[in-house]
Amino acid sequence: MRTLSFFVLVTAAPLTLAQEPFNALARRHQPVPAGHVVGKDNGAGSGLHNAGEDCGICHTPGGKAGHLAFTMGGTVYADRMGRVPLEGAEIVLQDVAGNTISMTSNKVGNFWTSAPLAANGLAVASHGGTTHELFGFDGGVLVPADAADSRTWQYKAWLRHGDEVRHMVTIAPVGGSTGTTPRMSCNMHHSPLGGSGALWVGRQPVAPVASGVSFKKHVQPLFVSRCAPCHIPGTRMTRLVTLSDVADGGATTFDYSAAHDFTSYDGSSMVVVTDGGTTTRTKRGVRAAADPAAPAQSRALLKTLKQPAGTVVHAGGAFWTSSDDDYRLILKWIEEGALDN
Ligand code: HEC
Ligand code: HEC
């Protein structure tokens, strides 16, 4: 037995990222792809109109601008509310075949491309999680879905500006939820006031506070703006989308929140409607991720600190260094007892 396990140890090749399944759970800490030319897939034209709108309504086959169909497009903002467009942000996609696509936002924040995205012919769910069976069986033989159907195009995305990086948590297919209206735009889900928030990469830090940090006045707004749309009450789930995920019994369903609601001090408990009826989702609040006995070791801070390039410890990305005002404000609040003040 001992000899056998030794044998296995020396011959097993280390698992590389490329071998990891292309799903939300396996890729949740994948660093933003590097080594490509930034903006190499920018679409032609000036594209200054309809910022923040769903480009895919028109720029889709058969749409008003169907002769100029995009595979992906959208608008980037500096802030989550979508008030300040951000020029020069990079939108990086990696598709299921491992191809990297890079776009940069223009002066109104718009980006778009017609570069092809690879298909997963066994995709079974739309971007929003509604399950379809795109593929079929012919005489018992599995026939993958048409690779031209945008509901099979699967990708992970990152948003980068300077040293700010936002990770998309899902591995989504592109297309809309109905076969006849394939929409291909990030703004469909990530509109400024939509549930998934604007496509944003960062916001101005809060003003430094000398002492007497207040949870309600200083800390809570920071967490609400930075940690939504993931650590929120209720439910925000993404379903995995391949046939094998379904065969797994859906065990890999991925909750964005890790059972934390950072919009409140104590957390929340909410009854939500699920496939199987209703269920109660209980989540822990900011206090549970703060440790006044060892403030700098608080999980809310450790998880969100910027890491060396290529290292990702948090699917939600990194937000600050230990010298940033936002970090120092949270640290001070924890040092002062992490009070509900
Ligand atoms: C309501 C429909 C509609 C929406 C929404 C829309 N477009 Fe367009 N777009 C058009 C039409 C129509 C044209 C003109 C086609 C032509 O002139 O032949 C066009 C042309 C373009 C062009 C080529 C002309 C130019 O400006 O250089 C680009 C690029 C473009 N759109 C980008 C975008 C982006 C990016 C979005 C989303 C943020 C978007 N569009 C949203 C309808 C739309
Ligand atoms: C884009 C979504 C997203 C955003 C935004 C986000 N997170 Fe997360 N966070 C996740 C996901 C997904 C996990 C679970 C996977 C992991 O641990 O990386 C997680 C896990 C965590 C955990 C670990 C919870 C545990 O079980 O111990 C902490 C702490 C945390 N996040 C803090 C934060 C804080 C603080 C913010 C805002 C400043 C934030 N996150 C913003 C997605 C996000």
CSV table of C-alpha atoms and ligand atoms in Angstrom, one decimal:
chain,number,residue,atom,x,y,z
A,1,MET,CA,0.0,0.0,0.0
A,2,ARG,CA,2.7,2.4,0.9
A,3,THR,CA,4.6,1.7,-2.3
A,4,LEU,CA,1.4,2.3,-4.3
A,5,SER,CA,0.6,5.6,-2.8
A,6,PHE,CA,4.2,6.8,-3.3
A,7,PHE,CA,3.9,5.7,-6.9
A,8,VAL,CA,0.8,7.7,-7.3
A,9,LEU,CA,2.3,10.8,-5.7
A,10,VAL,CA,5.3,11.0,-8.0
A,11,THR,CA,3.4,10.4,-11.2
A,12,ALA,CA,0.3,12.5,-10.7
A,13,ALA,CA,0.8,15.7,-12.7
A,14,PRO,CA,-0.2,18.9,-10.8
A,15,LEU,CA,-3.7,20.0,-11.8
A,16,THR,CA,-3.5,23.1,-13.9
A,17,LEU,CA,-6.2,25.7,-14.3
A,18,ALA,CA,-6.8,24.6,-17.9
A,19,GLN,CA,-7.8,21.2,-16.6
A,20,GLU,CA,-10.2,22.5,-14.0
A,21,PRO,CA,-13.9,22.2,-15.0
A,22,PHE,CA,-15.1,25.4,-16.6
A,23,ASN,CA,-17.8,26.1,-14.0
A,24,ALA,CA,-18.4,28.8,-11.4
A,25,LEU,CA,-17.2,26.8,-8.5
A,26,ALA,CA,-13.9,25.5,-10.0
A,27,ARG,CA,-13.0,28.9,-11.5
A,28,ARG,CA,-14.1,31.2,-8.7
A,29,HIS,CA,-10.6,32.2,-7.8
A,30,GLN,CA,-9.2,32.3,-11.3
A,31,PRO,CA,-7.0,35.3,-11.9
A,32,VAL,CA,-7.7,37.6,-14.8
A,33,PRO,CA,-6.0,36.2,-17.9
A,34,ALA,CA,-2.7,37.9,-18.8
A,35,GLY,CA,-0.3,38.1,-21.8
A,36,HIS,CA,-2.8,39.3,-24.4
A,37,VAL,CA,-2.9,42.6,-26.2
A,38,VAL,CA,-5.4,44.9,-24.3
A,39,GLY,CA,-8.3,45.9,-26.5
A,40,LYS,CA,-7.4,43.5,-29.3
A,41,ASP,CA,-11.1,42.6,-29.9
A,42,ASN,CA,-12.6,46.1,-29.8
A,43,GLY,CA,-15.4,46.4,-32.4
A,44,ALA,CA,-15.2,48.9,-35.2
A,45,GLY,CA,-16.9,52.3,-35.1
A,46,SER,CA,-17.3,55.1,-32.5
A,47,GLY,CA,-20.2,53.6,-30.5
A,48,LEU,CA,-21.2,56.7,-28.5
A,49,HIS,CA,-24.9,56.1,-28.4
A,50,ASN,CA,-27.3,54.3,-26.0
A,51,ALA,CA,-24.7,54.1,-23.2
A,52,GLY,CA,-26.2,51.9,-20.4
A,53,GLU,CA,-28.8,50.5,-22.7
A,54,ASP,CA,-29.0,46.8,-23.7
A,55,CYS,CA,-27.0,46.9,-26.9
A,56,GLY,CA,-28.3,43.4,-27.7
A,57,ILE,CA,-31.8,44.6,-28.3
A,58,CYS,CA,-30.7,46.1,-31.6
A,59,HIS,CA,-27.2,44.6,-32.3
A,60,THR,CA,-28.5,41.1,-32.7
A,61,PRO,CA,-29.3,39.1,-35.8
A,62,GLY,CA,-32.6,40.4,-37.1
A,63,GLY,CA,-32.5,43.4,-34.8
A,64,LYS,CA,-32.5,47.1,-35.8
A,65,ALA,CA,-28.7,47.0,-36.2
A,66,GLY,CA,-28.7,43.3,-37.2
A,67,HIS,CA,-26.0,43.9,-39.9
A,68,LEU,CA,-23.7,45.0,-37.0
A,69,ALA,CA,-24.4,42.1,-34.6
A,70,PHE,CA,-22.2,41.9,-31.5
A,71,THR,CA,-21.2,38.8,-29.6
A,72,MET,CA,-20.7,41.0,-26.5
A,73,GLY,CA,-21.2,44.6,-25.6
A,74,GLY,CA,-22.0,46.9,-22.7
A,75,THR,CA,-21.1,50.0,-20.7
A,76,VAL,CA,-18.6,50.4,-17.8
A,77,TYR,CA,-19.0,52.9,-15.0
A,78,ALA,CA,-16.7,54.1,-12.2
A,79,ASP,CA,-19.5,53.7,-9.7
A,80,ARG,CA,-22.1,51.0,-9.0
A,81,MET,CA,-25.0,53.4,-9.5
A,82,GLY,CA,-23.9,54.0,-13.1
A,83,ARG,CA,-23.5,57.8,-12.8
A,84,VAL,CA,-19.9,58.2,-14.0
A,85,PRO,CA,-18.9,56.5,-17.3
A,86,LEU,CA,-15.4,55.0,-17.2
A,87,GLU,CA,-13.1,55.3,-20.2
A,88,GLY,CA,-10.2,52.9,-20.7
A,89,ALA,CA,-11.4,50.0,-18.5
A,90,GLU,CA,-10.6,46.6,-19.9
A,91,ILE,CA,-13.3,43.9,-20.2
A,92,VAL,CA,-11.6,40.5,-20.4
A,93,LEU,CA,-13.5,37.3,-21.3
A,94,GLN,CA,-12.3,33.8,-21.4
A,95,ASP,CA,-14.5,31.4,-23.2
A,96,VAL,CA,-15.0,27.7,-22.6
A,97,ALA,CA,-12.3,26.8,-25.2
A,98,GLY,CA,-9.8,29.0,-23.4
A,99,ASN,CA,-9.8,31.9,-25.8
A,100,THR,CA,-9.2,35.3,-24.4
A,101,ILE,CA,-11.2,38.3,-25.6
A,102,SER,CA,-10.2,41.8,-24.6
A,103,MET,CA,-12.2,45.0,-25.1
A,104,THR,CA,-11.7,48.6,-23.8
A,105,SER,CA,-14.4,51.1,-22.9
A,106,ASN,CA,-14.7,54.3,-24.8
A,107,LYS,CA,-15.4,57.8,-23.4
A,108,VAL,CA,-19.1,57.0,-22.7
A,109,GLY,CA,-18.0,53.7,-21.1
A,110,ASN,CA,-19.2,51.6,-24.1
A,111,PHE,CA,-17.4,48.5,-25.3
A,112,TRP,CA,-18.4,45.9,-28.0
A,113,THR,CA,-17.1,43.1,-30.1
A,114,SER,CA,-18.0,40.7,-32.8
A,115,ALA,CA,-15.2,38.3,-32.0
A,116,PRO,CA,-16.6,34.7,-31.8
A,117,LEU,CA,-17.2,33.1,-28.4
A,118,ALA,CA,-16.8,29.3,-28.2
A,119,ALA,CA,-19.8,27.1,-27.6
A,120,ASN,CA,-20.5,24.5,-24.9
A,121,GLY,CA,-22.9,22.3,-26.9
A,122,LEU,CA,-24.2,20.8,-23.7
A,123,ALA,CA,-25.2,24.0,-22.1
A,124,VAL,CA,-28.6,23.6,-20.4
A,125,ALA,CA,-29.4,27.0,-18.8
A,126,SER,CA,-29.7,30.6,-19.9
A,127,HIS,CA,-27.7,33.4,-18.4
A,128,GLY,CA,-30.3,34.0,-15.8
A,129,GLY,CA,-30.4,30.4,-14.8
A,130,THR,CA,-33.6,29.2,-16.5
A,131,THR,CA,-33.1,25.7,-17.7
A,132,HIS,CA,-33.4,24.7,-21.3
A,133,GLU,CA,-32.4,21.6,-23.1
A,134,LEU,CA,-30.7,22.9,-26.1
A,135,PHE,CA,-29.1,19.7,-27.1
A,136,GLY,CA,-31.0,16.5,-28.1
A,137,PHE,CA,-30.7,12.7,-28.4
A,138,ASP,CA,-30.9,11.0,-31.8
A,139,GLY,CA,-31.4,7.3,-31.6
A,140,GLY,CA,-29.9,7.4,-28.1
A,141,VAL,CA,-26.9,9.4,-29.3
A,142,LEU,CA,-26.3,12.8,-27.7
A,143,VAL,CA,-26.4,15.6,-30.2
A,144,PRO,CA,-24.8,18.8,-28.9
A,145,ALA,CA,-26.6,22.1,-29.5
A,146,ASP,CA,-25.9,24.3,-32.5
A,147,ALA,CA,-22.7,26.2,-31.8
A,148,ALA,CA,-24.2,29.2,-33.5
A,149,ASP,CA,-26.9,29.5,-30.8
A,150,SER,CA,-25.7,32.2,-28.5
A,151,ARG,CA,-27.2,30.3,-25.5
A,152,THR,CA,-24.3,27.9,-25.9
A,153,TRP,CA,-21.6,30.5,-25.8
A,154,GLN,CA,-20.0,30.3,-22.3
A,155,TYR,CA,-17.5,32.6,-20.7
A,156,LYS,CA,-16.1,34.0,-17.5
A,157,ALA,CA,-15.4,37.8,-17.4
A,158,TRP,CA,-13.2,40.2,-15.5
A,159,LEU,CA,-13.3,44.0,-15.4
A,160,ARG,CA,-10.0,45.7,-14.9
A,161,HIS,CA,-9.0,49.4,-14.5
A,162,GLY,CA,-5.5,50.2,-13.2
A,163,ASP,CA,-5.0,47.7,-10.4
A,164,GLU,CA,-8.7,47.3,-9.7
A,165,VAL,CA,-10.1,44.0,-10.9
A,166,ARG,CA,-13.7,42.8,-10.7
A,167,HIS,CA,-14.4,39.1,-11.2
A,168,MET,CA,-17.6,37.8,-12.6
A,169,VAL,CA,-18.7,35.1,-10.3
A,170,THR,CA,-20.8,33.1,-12.8
A,171,ILE,CA,-19.8,31.1,-15.8
A,172,ALA,CA,-22.6,32.2,-18.0
A,173,PRO,CA,-23.8,31.5,-21.5
A,174,VAL,CA,-24.4,34.6,-23.6
A,175,GLY,CA,-27.9,34.3,-25.1
A,176,GLY,CA,-31.2,35.5,-23.8
A,177,SER,CA,-33.8,33.2,-22.3
A,178,THR,CA,-35.8,32.7,-25.5
A,179,GLY,CA,-34.3,31.1,-28.6
A,180,THR,CA,-35.8,33.6,-30.9
A,181,THR,CA,-34.4,36.7,-29.2
A,182,PRO,CA,-30.7,36.1,-28.5
A,183,ARG,CA,-29.5,39.2,-26.7
A,184,MET,CA,-25.9,39.8,-26.4
A,185,SER,CA,-25.2,42.6,-24.0
A,186,CYS,CA,-23.9,42.8,-20.5
A,187,ASN,CA,-26.2,45.8,-19.8
A,188,MET,CA,-29.2,43.5,-20.0
A,189,HIS,CA,-28.4,42.3,-16.5
A,190,HIS,CA,-25.9,44.8,-15.2
A,191,SER,CA,-27.9,48.0,-15.7
A,192,PRO,CA,-27.3,50.7,-13.2
A,193,LEU,CA,-30.4,50.1,-11.2
A,194,GLY,CA,-30.8,46.4,-12.1
A,195,GLY,CA,-30.4,43.6,-9.6
A,196,SER,CA,-26.8,42.9,-10.7
A,197,GLY,CA,-25.7,46.5,-10.5
A,198,ALA,CA,-23.8,48.5,-13.1
A,199,LEU,CA,-20.6,47.1,-14.6
A,200,TRP,CA,-18.3,49.1,-12.3
A,201,VAL,CA,-14.7,48.8,-11.3
A,202,GLY,CA,-14.3,51.1,-8.4
A,203,ARG,CA,-15.4,54.2,-6.6
A,204,GLN,CA,-13.7,57.0,-4.8
A,205,PRO,CA,-12.6,56.1,-1.3
A,206,VAL,CA,-14.6,57.6,1.6
A,207,ALA,CA,-13.1,60.6,3.4
A,208,PRO,CA,-10.7,59.6,6.2
A,209,VAL,CA,-12.4,59.7,9.7
A,210,ALA,CA,-10.1,60.6,12.6
A,211,SER,CA,-12.0,58.8,15.3
A,212,GLY,CA,-15.5,57.8,16.4
A,213,VAL,CA,-16.2,55.7,13.4
A,214,SER,CA,-19.9,55.0,13.1
A,215,PHE,CA,-21.3,51.8,11.6
A,216,LYS,CA,-24.4,53.4,10.2
A,217,LYS,CA,-22.7,56.5,8.9
A,218,HIS,CA,-19.4,55.3,7.6
A,219,VAL,CA,-19.1,51.5,7.5
A,220,GLN,CA,-22.5,50.3,6.4
A,221,PRO,CA,-22.6,52.5,3.2
A,222,LEU,CA,-19.1,51.3,2.3
A,223,PHE,CA,-20.2,47.6,2.6
A,224,VAL,CA,-23.5,48.2,0.8
A,225,SER,CA,-21.8,49.9,-2.1
A,226,ARG,CA,-18.9,47.5,-2.3
A,227,CYS,CA,-20.2,44.1,-1.3
A,228,ALA,CA,-23.5,44.1,-3.2
A,229,PRO,CA,-24.8,42.5,-5.4
A,230,CYS,CA,-23.2,39.4,-3.8
A,231,HIS,CA,-23.5,39.6,0.0
A,232,ILE,CA,-27.1,40.6,0.2
A,233,PRO,CA,-30.3,39.3,1.9
A,234,GLY,CA,-32.4,36.6,0.3
A,235,THR,CA,-31.0,34.8,-2.6
A,236,ARG,CA,-28.7,35.4,-5.5
A,237,MET,CA,-27.8,32.1,-7.0
A,238,THR,CA,-26.2,31.0,-10.2
A,239,ARG,CA,-26.9,27.6,-11.6
A,240,LEU,CA,-24.3,25.6,-13.4
A,241,VAL,CA,-25.1,25.1,-16.9
A,242,THR,CA,-23.7,21.9,-18.4
A,243,LEU,CA,-25.2,18.5,-18.7
A,244,SER,CA,-22.7,17.1,-16.3
A,245,ASP,CA,-23.6,19.7,-13.7
A,246,VAL,CA,-27.2,18.5,-13.9
A,247,ALA,CA,-26.1,14.9,-13.7
A,248,ASP,CA,-24.3,15.9,-10.5
A,249,GLY,CA,-27.7,16.6,-9.0
A,250,GLY,CA,-27.2,20.3,-9.1
A,251,ALA,CA,-24.9,20.0,-6.0
A,252,THR,CA,-22.6,22.6,-7.5
A,253,THR,CA,-25.3,25.4,-7.4
A,254,PHE,CA,-23.3,28.4,-6.3
A,255,ASP,CA,-24.5,31.0,-3.9
A,256,TYR,CA,-22.7,34.3,-4.4
A,257,SER,CA,-23.2,35.4,-0.8
A,258,ALA,CA,-21.3,32.6,1.1
A,259,ALA,CA,-24.2,33.0,3.7
A,260,HIS,CA,-23.2,36.6,4.5
A,261,ASP,CA,-25.4,39.6,4.2
A,262,PHE,CA,-23.1,42.6,4.4
A,263,THR,CA,-25.9,45.2,4.0
A,264,SER,CA,-26.6,44.8,7.8
A,265,TYR,CA,-24.9,44.6,11.1
A,266,ASP,CA,-26.6,41.4,12.3
A,267,GLY,CA,-27.5,39.7,9.0
A,268,SER,CA,-30.9,38.7,7.9
A,269,SER,CA,-33.4,35.9,7.5
A,270,MET,CA,-35.6,35.8,4.5
A,271,VAL,CA,-38.1,33.4,3.0
A,272,VAL,CA,-37.4,33.0,-0.7
A,273,VAL,CA,-39.1,31.0,-3.5
A,274,THR,CA,-37.0,28.2,-4.9
A,275,ASP,CA,-37.6,25.4,-7.4
A,276,GLY,CA,-38.8,23.1,-4.6
A,277,GLY,CA,-41.2,25.6,-2.9
A,278,THR,CA,-40.0,28.1,-0.3
A,279,THR,CA,-37.0,28.1,1.9
A,280,THR,CA,-35.5,30.5,4.5
A,281,ARG,CA,-32.1,31.9,3.8
A,282,THR,CA,-30.4,33.0,7.0
A,283,LYS,CA,-27.2,35.1,6.5
A,284,ARG,CA,-24.7,36.5,8.9
A,285,GLY,CA,-24.0,40.3,8.9
A,286,VAL,CA,-20.9,42.5,9.0
A,287,ARG,CA,-20.4,41.9,12.7
A,288,ALA,CA,-19.8,38.2,12.1
A,289,ALA,CA,-16.9,38.9,9.8
A,290,ALA,CA,-15.3,41.4,12.2
A,291,ASP,CA,-13.0,40.3,15.1
A,292,PRO,CA,-12.3,43.1,17.7
A,293,ALA,CA,-9.9,40.7,19.4
A,294,ALA,CA,-7.7,40.6,16.3
A,295,PRO,CA,-9.0,43.4,14.1
A,296,ALA,CA,-6.6,43.0,11.1
A,297,GLN,CA,-7.4,39.3,11.1
A,298,SER,CA,-11.1,40.0,10.6
A,299,ARG,CA,-12.4,37.9,7.6
A,300,ALA,CA,-14.1,40.9,6.0
A,301,LEU,CA,-10.6,42.5,5.7
A,302,LEU,CA,-8.5,39.5,5.0
A,303,LYS,CA,-10.8,38.3,2.2
A,304,THR,CA,-10.9,41.7,0.5
A,305,LEU,CA,-7.2,42.8,0.6
A,306,LYS,CA,-5.3,43.2,-2.6
A,307,GLN,CA,-3.1,40.3,-3.4
A,308,PRO,CA,0.1,40.0,-5.5
A,309,ALA,CA,-0.8,39.8,-9.2
A,310,GLY,CA,-2.1,36.3,-10.2
A,311,THR,CA,-3.3,35.5,-6.7
A,312,VAL,CA,-7.0,35.5,-6.0
A,313,VAL,CA,-8.4,34.5,-2.5
A,314,HIS,CA,-11.9,35.9,-2.9
A,315,ALA,CA,-14.4,35.2,-5.8
A,316,GLY,CA,-15.7,38.8,-5.3
A,317,GLY,CA,-12.2,40.3,-6.0
A,318,ALA,CA,-9.9,42.6,-4.0
A,319,PHE,CA,-10.8,46.1,-2.9
A,320,TRP,CA,-8.0,47.8,-1.0
A,321,THR,CA,-4.5,47.7,0.4
A,322,SER,CA,-3.9,48.1,4.1
A,323,SER,CA,-3.0,51.7,3.6
A,324,ASP,CA,-6.2,52.7,1.8
A,325,ASP,CA,-8.6,55.0,3.6
A,326,ASP,CA,-11.5,52.5,3.2
A,327,TYR,CA,-9.5,49.7,4.7
A,328,ARG,CA,-8.3,51.9,7.6
A,329,LEU,CA,-11.8,53.1,8.3
A,330,ILE,CA,-13.1,49.5,8.6
A,331,LEU,CA,-10.1,48.5,10.7
A,332,LYS,CA,-10.6,51.5,13.0
A,333,TRP,CA,-14.3,50.6,13.5
A,334,ILE,CA,-13.3,47.0,14.4
A,335,GLU,CA,-10.6,48.3,16.8
A,336,GLU,CA,-13.2,50.5,18.4
A,337,GLY,CA,-15.2,47.4,19.2
A,338,ALA,CA,-17.2,46.8,15.9
A,339,LEU,CA,-20.2,48.4,17.5
A,340,ASP,CA,-23.7,48.9,16.0
A,341,ASN,CA,-23.4,52.6,16.5
B,1,HEC,C1,-32.2,51.0,-30.0
B,1,HEC,C2,-31.3,50.3,-30.8
B,1,HEC,C3,-29.8,50.3,-30.5
B,1,HEC,C4,-29.2,50.1,-29.3
B,1,HEC,C5,-29.9,49.8,-27.9
B,1,HEC,C6,-27.8,50.2,-29.5
B,1,HEC,N1,-27.6,50.5,-30.9
B,1,HEC,FE1,-25.7,50.8,-31.7
B,1,HEC,N2,-26.6,51.2,-33.5
B,1,HEC,C7,-28.0,51.1,-33.7
B,1,HEC,C8,-28.3,51.5,-35.1
B,1,HEC,C9,-29.6,51.5,-35.8
B,1,HEC,C10,-27.0,51.7,-35.7
B,1,HEC,C11,-26.7,52.2,-37.0
B,1,HEC,C12,-26.4,51.2,-38.0
B,1,HEC,C13,-26.0,51.9,-39.3
B,1,HEC,O1,-25.8,53.1,-39.3
B,1,HEC,O2,-25.9,51.3,-40.3
B,1,HEC,C14,-26.0,51.5,-34.7
B,1,HEC,C15,-24.7,51.6,-34.8
B,1,HEC,C16,-23.7,51.3,-33.9
B,1,HEC,C17,-22.3,51.4,-34.1
B,1,HEC,C18,-21.6,51.7,-35.5
B,1,HEC,C19,-21.7,53.2,-35.7
B,1,HEC,C20,-20.8,54.0,-34.8
B,1,HEC,O3,-21.4,54.6,-33.8
B,1,HEC,O4,-19.6,53.9,-34.9
B,1,HEC,C21,-21.7,51.0,-33.0
B,1,HEC,C22,-20.2,50.9,-32.7
B,1,HEC,C23,-22.7,50.8,-32.0
B,1,HEC,N3,-23.9,51.0,-32.6
B,1,HEC,C24,-22.5,50.4,-30.7
B,1,HEC,C25,-23.5,50.3,-29.7
B,1,HEC,C26,-23.3,49.9,-28.4
B,1,HEC,C27,-21.9,49.6,-27.7
B,1,HEC,C28,-24.5,49.8,-27.8
B,1,HEC,C29,-24.8,49.5,-26.3
B,1,HEC,C30,-24.2,50.3,-25.3
B,1,HEC,C31,-25.5,50.1,-28.8
B,1,HEC,N4,-24.9,50.4,-30.0
B,1,HEC,C32,-26.9,50.1,-28.6
B,1,HEC,C33,-29.0,50.8,-32.8
B,1,HEC,C34,-28.8,50.6,-31.5
B,2,HEC,C1,-19.0,39.8,-7.2
B,2,HEC,C2,-19.5,39.2,-5.9
B,2,HEC,C3,-18.8,39.5,-4.6
B,2,HEC,C4,-18.6,40.8,-4.1
B,2,HEC,C5,-18.8,42.1,-4.8
B,2,HEC,C6,-18.0,40.6,-2.8
B,2,HEC,N1,-17.9,39.2,-2.6
B,2,HEC,FE1,-17.3,38.4,-0.8
B,2,HEC,N2,-17.6,36.5,-1.6
B,2,HEC,C7,-18.1,36.3,-2.9
B,2,HEC,C8,-18.2,34.8,-3.1
B,2,HEC,C9,-18.7,34.2,-4.3
B,2,HEC,C10,-17.7,34.2,-1.9
B,2,HEC,C11,-17.5,32.7,-1.7
B,2,HEC,C12,-16.3,32.2,-2.4
B,2,HEC,C13,-15.0,32.7,-1.8
B,2,HEC,O1,-14.8,32.6,-0.6
B,2,HEC,O2,-14.2,33.3,-2.5
B,2,HEC,C14,-17.3,35.3,-1.0
B,2,HEC,C15,-16.8,35.1,0.3
B,2,HEC,C16,-16.5,36.1,1.1
B,2,HEC,C17,-16.1,35.9,2.5
B,2,HEC,C18,-15.9,34.6,3.2
B,2,HEC,C19,-17.2,34.2,3.9
B,2,HEC,C20,-16.9,33.0,4.8
B,2,HEC,O3,-17.6,32.0,4.6
B,2,HEC,O4,-16.0,33.0,5.6
B,2,HEC,C21,-15.9,37.2,3.1
B,2,HEC,C22,-15.5,37.5,4.5
B,2,HEC,C23,-16.3,38.2,2.0
B,2,HEC,N3,-16.6,37.5,0.9
B,2,HEC,C24,-16.2,39.5,2.2
B,2,HEC,C25,-16.6,40.5,1.3
B,2,HEC,C26,-16.6,41.9,1.5
B,2,HEC,C27,-16.3,42.5,2.8
B,2,HEC,C28,-17.0,42.4,0.3
B,2,HEC,C29,-17.2,43.9,0.0
B,2,HEC,C30,-16.1,44.8,0.5
B,2,HEC,C31,-17.2,41.4,-0.6
B,2,HEC,N4,-17.0,40.2,0.0
B,2,HEC,C32,-17.6,41.6,-1.9
B,2,HEC,C33,-18.5,37.2,-3.8
B,2,HEC,C34,-18.4,38.6,-3.6
